[in-house]
Coordinates of C-alpha atoms in Angstrom, one line a residue:
Chain A
M1 CA -138.3 26.5 162.7
A2 CA -140.0 29.5 161.2
Y3 CA -137.2 29.7 158.8
K4 CA -137.5 26.1 157.8
F5 CA -141.2 26.6 157.2
A6 CA -140.6 29.6 155.1
L7 CA -138.1 27.6 153.0
C8 CA -140.6 24.9 152.5
L9 CA -143.1 27.4 151.3
T10 CA -140.8 29.3 149.0
L11 CA -139.0 26.4 147.4
P12 CA -141.8 25.1 145.3
H13 CA -142.6 28.7 144.4
N14 CA -139.0 29.4 143.2
T15 CA -138.9 26.2 141.2
T16 CA -142.1 27.2 139.3
K17 CA -140.6 30.6 138.6
M18 CA -137.4 29.1 137.3
K19 CA -139.3 26.6 135.2
K20 CA -141.4 29.5 133.8
K21 CA -138.2 31.3 132.9
T22 CA -136.8 28.3 131.3
I23 CA -139.9 27.7 129.3
I24 CA -140.0 31.3 128.1
L25 CA -136.3 31.0 127.2
L26 CA -136.9 27.8 125.4
I27 CA -139.9 29.2 123.5
L28 CA -137.8 32.2 122.5
A29 CA -134.9 30.0 121.4
A30 CA -137.4 27.9 119.4
I31 CA -138.8 31.1 117.8
V32 CA -135.3 32.3 117.0
G33 CA -134.4 28.9 115.8
L34 CA -137.4 28.6 113.7
A35 CA -136.9 32.1 112.5
Q36 CA -133.6 31.0 111.0
F37 CA -135.6 29.3 108.3
I38 CA -137.0 32.7 107.3
R39 CA -134.1 34.6 105.9
P40 CA -134.0 37.6 103.5
D41 CA -133.9 36.4 99.9
N42 CA -130.9 38.5 99.0
I43 CA -128.7 37.7 101.9
K44 CA -127.6 34.4 100.3
K45 CA -126.8 36.2 97.2
Y46 CA -124.6 38.7 99.1
E47 CA -122.8 36.1 101.2
N48 CA -122.1 33.9 98.2
G49 CA -121.4 36.8 95.8
V50 CA -118.2 36.9 93.8
K51 CA -115.6 38.8 95.7
T52 CA -115.5 42.3 94.3
E53 CA -112.1 42.9 92.8
D54 CA -109.7 45.6 94.0
L55 CA -110.5 48.9 92.4
A56 CA -108.3 49.2 89.3
G57 CA -105.9 52.1 89.2
V58 CA -106.2 52.7 93.0
P59 CA -103.3 52.2 95.4
K60 CA -103.4 49.0 97.6
E61 CA -103.8 50.8 100.9
V62 CA -106.8 52.8 99.6
N63 CA -108.3 49.6 98.3
E64 CA -108.0 48.0 101.7
I65 CA -109.7 50.8 103.5
L66 CA -112.6 50.9 101.1
R67 CA -112.9 47.1 101.1
N68 CA -112.8 47.0 104.9
S69 CA -115.2 49.8 105.6
C70 CA -117.5 50.2 102.5
F71 CA -117.6 47.0 100.4
N72 CA -119.9 45.1 102.8
C73 CA -122.8 47.3 101.8
H74 CA -121.5 48.9 98.6
S75 CA -120.5 45.9 96.5
S76 CA -122.2 42.8 95.4
S77 CA -120.1 40.6 97.7
S78 CA -120.3 40.9 101.4
E79 CA -118.1 39.4 104.0
L80 CA -120.7 38.9 106.7
A81 CA -119.9 38.1 110.4
W82 CA -121.8 35.2 111.9
Y83 CA -124.1 37.4 113.8
D84 CA -125.0 39.2 110.6
K85 CA -126.6 36.1 109.3
I86 CA -128.9 35.5 112.3
T87 CA -132.6 36.5 111.8
P88 CA -133.7 39.2 112.6
V89 CA -130.3 40.9 112.3
S90 CA -130.0 39.4 108.8
F91 CA -133.0 41.5 107.7
L92 CA -131.4 44.7 108.9
V93 CA -128.1 43.8 107.2
A94 CA -129.9 42.8 104.0
S95 CA -131.8 46.1 103.8
H96 CA -128.5 48.0 104.4
I97 CA -126.8 46.2 101.6
Q98 CA -129.8 46.6 99.3
E99 CA -129.9 50.4 99.9
G100 CA -126.2 50.7 99.9
T101 CA -125.6 49.0 96.5
E102 CA -128.5 51.0 95.0
V103 CA -126.6 54.2 95.7
L104 CA -123.1 53.0 95.0
N105 CA -121.8 49.6 93.9
F106 CA -118.1 49.3 93.6
K107 CA -118.7 46.2 91.5
D108 CA -119.4 48.7 88.6
W109 CA -116.0 50.4 89.1
M110 CA -114.6 49.1 85.7
S111 CA -117.6 50.4 83.8
M112 CA -117.2 53.9 85.2
S113 CA -115.2 56.6 83.3
I114 CA -112.1 57.9 85.1
A115 CA -113.9 61.1 85.8
K116 CA -116.8 59.2 87.3
Q117 CA -114.5 57.0 89.4
K118 CA -112.9 60.2 90.8
A119 CA -116.3 61.7 91.5
V120 CA -117.4 58.5 93.3
L121 CA -114.3 58.6 95.5
Y122 CA -114.9 62.3 96.3
Y123 CA -118.5 61.6 97.1
S124 CA -117.5 58.7 99.4
I125 CA -114.8 60.6 101.3
N126 CA -117.2 63.5 101.9
K127 CA -119.8 61.1 103.3
I128 CA -117.1 59.7 105.6
R129 CA -115.9 63.1 106.7
S130 CA -119.4 64.2 107.6
G131 CA -119.8 61.1 109.8
E132 CA -122.7 59.8 107.7
M133 CA -120.8 56.8 106.6
P134 CA -120.2 54.1 107.6
L135 CA -123.6 54.1 109.4
S136 CA -123.2 54.4 113.2
S137 CA -125.5 51.3 113.7
Y138 CA -123.1 49.4 111.4
I139 CA -120.0 50.5 113.3
L140 CA -121.7 49.5 116.5
A141 CA -121.8 45.9 115.3
H142 CA -118.6 46.1 113.2
P143 CA -116.2 48.4 115.0
A144 CA -113.3 47.4 112.7
A145 CA -115.1 49.3 109.9
K146 CA -114.7 52.6 111.6
I147 CA -112.3 54.8 109.5
N148 CA -109.6 56.2 111.8
K149 CA -107.6 59.4 111.3
N150 CA -104.6 57.7 109.6
Q151 CA -106.9 55.9 107.1
M152 CA -108.7 59.2 106.4
Q153 CA -105.3 60.8 105.7
V154 CA -104.5 58.0 103.2
L155 CA -107.8 58.6 101.4
E156 CA -107.3 62.4 101.3
A157 CA -103.7 62.2 100.2
Y158 CA -104.7 59.9 97.4
L159 CA -107.5 62.1 96.2
L160 CA -105.3 65.1 96.3
S161 CA -102.7 63.3 94.3
I162 CA -105.1 62.7 91.5
S163 CA -106.6 66.1 91.6
A164 CA -103.6 68.4 91.3
R165 CA -104.3 71.3 89.1
G166 CA -102.1 71.6 86.1
K167 CA -101.4 70.1 82.7
T168 CA -99.5 67.0 83.8
D169 CA -102.4 65.6 85.6
S170 CA -105.0 66.3 83.0
V171 CA -102.7 64.7 80.4
K172 CA -102.2 61.7 82.7
L173 CA -105.9 61.4 83.0
K174 CA -106.3 61.6 79.3
A175 CA -103.7 58.8 78.9
L176 CA -105.8 56.6 81.2
E177 CA -109.0 57.5 79.5
R178 CA -107.6 56.2 76.3
D179 CA -108.4 52.8 77.7
H180 CA -112.0 52.9 76.4
K181 CA -113.4 49.7 78.0
W182 CA -115.9 51.8 79.9
V183 CA -117.6 53.1 76.8
K184 CA -121.0 51.5 76.3
P185 CA -121.9 50.1 72.9
A186 CA -124.5 51.9 70.8
L187 CA -128.1 50.7 71.2
N188 CA -127.8 48.7 68.0
G189 CA -124.8 46.8 69.5
I190 CA -122.1 48.6 67.6
A191 CA -119.0 48.9 69.8
Y192 CA -117.1 52.1 70.2
M193 CA -113.9 52.4 68.0
P194 CA -111.3 54.5 69.9
D195 CA -108.7 54.3 67.1
Y196 CA -110.2 56.8 64.8
R197 CA -107.7 59.5 65.9
N198 CA -105.0 57.5 64.2
W199 CA -106.9 57.4 60.9
K200 CA -106.4 59.8 58.1
A201 CA -108.5 62.9 57.7
I202 CA -110.6 63.0 54.5
S203 CA -112.1 66.4 55.1
T204 CA -113.0 69.0 57.6
T205 CA -116.2 71.0 57.8
D206 CA -117.0 74.4 59.2
R207 CA -120.6 74.0 60.4
F208 CA -121.5 77.6 61.0
D209 CA -125.2 76.6 61.2
N210 CA -124.7 74.9 64.6
G211 CA -121.4 76.4 65.7
T212 CA -119.4 73.2 65.4
M213 CA -116.3 72.1 63.4
R214 CA -115.6 68.6 62.3
I215 CA -112.8 66.4 61.2
I216 CA -113.9 63.4 59.2
F217 CA -111.6 60.4 59.6
A218 CA -111.4 57.3 57.4
N219 CA -110.0 53.8 58.2
E220 CA -107.5 52.0 55.9
V221 CA -110.2 50.3 53.8
A222 CA -111.9 53.6 53.2
V223 CA -108.7 55.4 52.4
A224 CA -107.7 52.7 49.9
A225 CA -111.2 53.1 48.3
I226 CA -110.6 56.8 48.0
K227 CA -107.2 56.2 46.4
A228 CA -108.8 53.8 44.0
K229 CA -111.7 56.3 43.4
N230 CA -114.0 53.5 44.3
I231 CA -116.4 55.1 46.8
N232 CA -119.8 54.8 45.2
P233 CA -120.7 52.5 46.7
W234 CA -118.0 52.4 49.4
P235 CA -116.6 48.9 49.8
D236 CA -117.5 46.7 52.8
G237 CA -115.1 47.3 55.7
S238 CA -115.0 51.1 55.1
V239 CA -115.5 53.1 58.3
L240 CA -116.0 56.8 58.5
A241 CA -115.8 58.7 61.8
K242 CA -116.9 62.2 62.1
A243 CA -115.7 64.0 65.2
A244 CA -117.2 67.4 66.1
W245 CA -116.0 70.1 68.4
T246 CA -117.6 73.4 69.4
Q247 CA -116.1 76.5 67.6
E248 CA -114.0 78.5 70.0
I249 CA -113.8 82.0 68.7
A250 CA -110.9 84.2 69.7
L251 CA -110.9 88.0 70.0
D252 CA -109.5 88.4 66.5
G253 CA -112.3 86.3 65.2
S254 CA -110.2 83.2 64.4
V255 CA -111.8 79.9 65.3
S256 CA -110.2 76.8 66.9
T257 CA -111.5 73.5 68.2
G258 CA -113.2 73.9 71.5
Q259 CA -115.2 71.3 73.5
F260 CA -115.6 67.8 72.1
V261 CA -119.2 67.4 71.1
Q262 CA -119.5 63.9 69.6
V263 CA -118.1 61.3 67.3
E264 CA -120.3 59.4 64.8
Y265 CA -119.5 56.4 62.7
M266 CA -120.7 54.9 59.5
I267 CA -119.6 51.3 59.1
K268 CA -120.1 49.7 55.7
D269 CA -121.2 46.2 55.5
S270 CA -123.8 45.7 52.7
K271 CA -125.0 42.4 54.1
K272 CA -124.9 42.8 57.8
Y273 CA -126.5 46.3 57.6
A274 CA -128.7 45.6 54.6
K275 CA -131.7 46.9 56.5
T276 CA -130.0 50.3 57.3
E277 CA -128.9 51.2 53.8
G278 CA -125.8 49.0 54.0
W279 CA -124.3 51.1 56.8
G280 CA -124.0 50.5 60.6
W281 CA -124.7 53.9 62.3
A282 CA -123.5 54.9 65.7
R283 CA -122.9 58.1 67.7
W284 CA -121.3 58.8 71.1
K285 CA -121.8 62.2 72.7
G286 CA -119.9 64.3 75.1
D287 CA -116.7 63.7 77.1
D288 CA -118.4 60.7 78.8
L289 CA -119.1 59.2 75.3
R290 CA -122.8 58.4 75.9
P291 CA -124.3 56.3 73.2
Y292 CA -126.9 58.3 71.3
G293 CA -130.6 57.6 71.2
K294 CA -133.2 56.1 73.4
T295 CA -134.1 53.0 71.4
I296 CA -132.5 50.9 68.7
N297 CA -134.6 52.9 66.2
F298 CA -132.3 55.8 66.5
T299 CA -130.8 54.7 63.2
T300 CA -134.0 55.8 61.3
E301 CA -133.1 59.3 62.4
C302 CA -129.6 59.0 60.9
I303 CA -130.9 57.5 57.7
S304 CA -133.6 60.1 57.2
C305 CA -131.1 62.9 57.7
H306 CA -128.7 61.3 55.2
R307 CA -131.5 60.7 52.6
P308 CA -130.6 63.8 50.5
V309 CA -127.2 62.1 49.7
R310 CA -128.6 58.7 48.9
E311 CA -126.9 59.0 45.5
N312 CA -123.6 59.3 47.2
D313 CA -124.1 56.1 49.1
N314 CA -125.5 58.1 52.0
V315 CA -122.3 60.0 52.6
F316 CA -122.2 63.7 53.0
T317 CA -118.4 64.0 52.9
I318 CA -116.7 64.7 49.6
P319 CA -113.2 63.3 50.4
L320 CA -109.9 64.9 49.7
N321 CA -108.0 62.9 47.1
L322 CA -105.4 61.1 49.3
K323 CA -103.0 60.0 46.6
Chain B
M1 CA -154.8 57.8 30.4
K2 CA -152.9 54.6 29.7
K3 CA -150.7 56.5 27.3
L4 CA -150.0 59.2 29.8
L5 CA -149.0 56.5 32.3
M6 CA -146.7 54.9 29.8
I7 CA -145.0 58.1 28.9
S8 CA -144.5 59.0 32.6
T9 CA -143.1 55.5 33.2
H10 CA -140.6 56.1 30.4
I11 CA -139.6 59.4 31.7
L12 CA -139.1 57.9 35.2
I13 CA -136.9 55.1 33.7
L14 CA -134.9 57.8 31.8
I15 CA -134.4 59.8 35.0
N16 CA -133.4 56.7 36.8
L17 CA -130.8 55.8 34.1
F18 CA -129.5 59.3 34.2
G19 CA -129.4 59.2 38.0
C20 CA -127.5 55.9 37.9
G21 CA -125.0 57.2 35.5
Q22 CA -124.3 60.1 37.8
S23 CA -124.0 58.0 40.9
N24 CA -121.3 56.0 39.4
V25 CA -119.1 59.1 39.1
N26 CA -116.8 59.1 42.1
V27 CA -116.7 62.6 43.5
L28 CA -113.5 63.6 45.3
N29 CA -112.6 67.1 46.4
E30 CA -109.7 67.2 43.9
G31 CA -109.4 71.0 44.1
A32 CA -108.7 70.8 47.8
S33 CA -106.1 68.0 47.4
V34 CA -102.4 68.0 47.0
L35 CA -102.3 66.2 43.6
A36 CA -98.7 66.8 42.7
L37 CA -95.9 67.1 45.3
N38 CA -93.6 69.4 43.2
E39 CA -91.3 70.9 45.8
L40 CA -93.1 69.4 48.8
P41 CA -91.1 66.6 50.4
E42 CA -94.3 64.6 51.1
N43 CA -98.1 64.8 51.0
P44 CA -99.1 66.4 54.3
L45 CA -102.7 65.3 53.9
L46 CA -101.4 61.7 54.6
L47 CA -100.1 62.6 58.0
H48 CA -102.0 62.7 61.4
P49 CA -104.6 65.5 61.7
L50 CA -103.9 67.1 65.0
S51 CA -106.2 70.1 65.0
S52 CA -108.3 72.3 62.8
S53 CA -109.0 76.0 62.6
I54 CA -111.0 78.6 60.7
N55 CA -110.3 82.2 59.8
P56 CA -113.7 83.7 58.9
N57 CA -112.1 87.1 58.1
N58 CA -110.2 85.5 55.2
N59 CA -112.7 82.7 54.4
T60 CA -110.0 80.2 55.0
M61 CA -109.8 77.0 57.0
A62 CA -106.7 75.1 58.1
T63 CA -105.7 71.7 59.4
L64 CA -102.5 71.1 61.4
Y65 CA -100.9 67.8 60.5
G66 CA -98.0 66.0 62.1
N67 CA -95.8 63.0 61.8
D68 CA -95.8 60.1 64.3
L69 CA -93.5 62.0 66.7
A70 CA -95.8 65.0 66.7
M71 CA -98.9 62.8 67.3
D72 CA -97.2 61.0 70.2
H73 CA -96.1 64.3 71.7
V74 CA -99.4 66.1 71.6
H75 CA -101.2 63.1 73.0
A76 CA -98.9 62.8 76.0
N77 CA -98.0 66.5 76.7
N78 CA -99.6 69.8 76.8
D79 CA -96.6 71.9 75.8
Y80 CA -95.1 73.0 72.6
D81 CA -91.7 71.5 73.1
Y82 CA -91.8 69.1 70.3
P83 CA -88.9 66.6 70.2
A84 CA -86.3 66.7 67.5
G85 CA -87.6 64.9 64.4
T86 CA -91.1 66.3 64.7
I87 CA -92.6 67.6 61.5
L88 CA -95.7 69.7 61.4
Y89 CA -97.6 71.0 58.4
E90 CA -100.3 73.7 58.5
V91 CA -102.4 73.4 55.3
I92 CA -104.6 76.4 54.6
W93 CA -107.6 76.2 52.2
K94 CA -109.9 78.8 50.8
Q95 CA -113.3 77.8 52.1
K96 CA -116.2 76.9 49.8
P97 CA -119.8 76.3 50.6
D98 CA -120.6 72.6 51.1
S99 CA -122.8 71.7 48.1
L100 CA -124.4 68.9 50.1
W101 CA -125.3 70.9 53.2
F102 CA -126.5 74.4 53.4
G103 CA -124.9 75.8 56.6
G104 CA -121.5 74.3 56.1
N105 CA -118.2 75.2 54.5
I106 CA -115.6 72.7 53.3
P107 CA -112.0 73.1 51.9
G108 CA -111.7 74.7 48.5
E109 CA -108.4 75.3 46.8
V110 CA -105.2 74.8 48.8
L111 CA -103.7 78.3 49.4
S112 CA -100.5 77.3 51.2
V113 CA -98.6 74.6 53.1
E114 CA -96.3 75.6 55.9
Q115 CA -93.7 73.1 57.1
I116 CA -92.1 73.3 60.5
V117 CA -89.2 70.8 61.3
F118 CA -87.8 70.4 64.8
N119 CA -84.2 69.5 64.9
D120 CA -81.5 69.7 67.5
K121 CA -81.1 73.4 67.0
I122 CA -83.0 75.9 69.2
K123 CA -85.1 77.3 66.4
P124 CA -87.2 74.9 64.2
T125 CA -86.9 75.4 60.5
Y126 CA -89.8 76.9 58.6
K127 CA -90.8 76.6 55.0
L128 CA -93.7 78.1 53.1
Y129 CA -95.1 76.5 50.0
K130 CA -97.5 78.7 48.1
G131 CA -99.1 79.5 44.8
N132 CA -100.0 77.3 41.9
G133 CA -98.1 74.0 42.3
L134 CA -97.2 75.0 45.8
Q135 CA -93.7 76.3 45.1
V136 CA -91.4 77.0 48.0
K137 CA -91.2 80.7 48.9
Q138 CA -87.7 81.9 49.5
R139 CA -88.6 85.1 51.2
A140 CA -91.4 84.2 53.6
K141 CA -92.5 87.1 55.8
D142 CA -93.2 87.0 59.5
T143 CA -91.6 83.6 59.8
L144 CA -91.2 83.7 63.6
E145 CA -94.8 84.8 64.1
R146 CA -96.1 82.0 61.9
V147 CA -94.0 79.4 63.7
K148 CA -95.3 80.6 67.1
L149 CA -98.9 80.6 65.9
I150 CA -98.7 77.2 64.3
I151 CA -97.0 75.4 67.2
S152 CA -99.2 77.0 69.8
Q153 CA -102.2 75.2 68.4
R154 CA -103.6 72.7 70.8
L155 CA -104.7 69.2 69.9
A156 CA -108.4 68.9 69.2
V157 CA -109.1 67.0 72.3
S158 CA -111.3 64.0 72.2
P159 CA -112.0 61.7 75.1

């Protein structure tokens, strides 16, 4: 009887408790449900982003590892799991991607020089080795992203294969670097012209004032103008390229070409470049061929330096007669 | 005052005319050019420039030229085993000061042209062209040393 009484007393109490629980759960669900309307601005961009292409010049298996473990936060396209898209997790994911792409974005792979690409891979592998990457919180939610021993060996073997000391490798790298798509145009929009090494030399200079030596190359139009002795003014279409190297001085005092310093171009088009003395001016510096100058006005510097030879159509070089 | 202004204007116009006359002269570095082939089989200056060097002790400067085979070889390899058919020319000039830039030297007169031809034989052939009109020298000295020195030059590397 006592038991029955107790049951009678407790039942209504339990029901209220359960109702309370349900209400709380419902409220929570409603909050979570409503929260889904509030999503990080950039998450949509990431989930709908164009799929980042495989990294050019990198073996398939290396690509797969990087895509699987790094691309979600280090490229402009992310393959998100369903739970990544739920608020508040989506905010965490979005901030990871934001920070990740700021540091390294594999989308920019093609615009990196070969040397830079190699540096990026070394940087990445060392982050993985130290356990910093992929982030442990990320692996917790995405266990498949963890890089296992075998995958690590694949990455290491690949990096060693492109880093062998010796001539063959550096030459191979050079061959690859001759694809110059990664070189940025000059600030005035002039595109880099990699062909100049196939042009004819119209002179050389020993610039003992600044320790450089130069070879001045001319394209076909300019060479034809030299042959016709028609270089004042130079005809439209003429291009002169002046490449400079440091002077490497041997023990006996003889000097040979050392480190590449820069290549600078003068492109004749009297109409297009009427405002800059009829020439398009451009310069790329260093092995990574950085476009020279901070603003488009860098050409005023070129012109003012060439001012003393205005009578020679602004050209310092006195060409060899290439008959 | 007006007269003075007129005179100075005239002077300015004269200077300008004189200046224009000068600027129409096409200046080429004829003295540093190979104007006549004479005994040379071809004009080396029309081949690919591979590298450049300076000898301050002698006030000379040189450019190493090569044919297509030479160019292809140095761009793909780092050794001196040029394939048969390769032709190299080392052209040496006396330096002269650059009249347009204080602080620079440019090629003056051509002192010599050395030709190295790689064929199927072990040793490449060497010829020296020297003197007025660049005549071939029959008894060139230190031939082996010169060949070694010339072919050991590395390509002026650009990215």
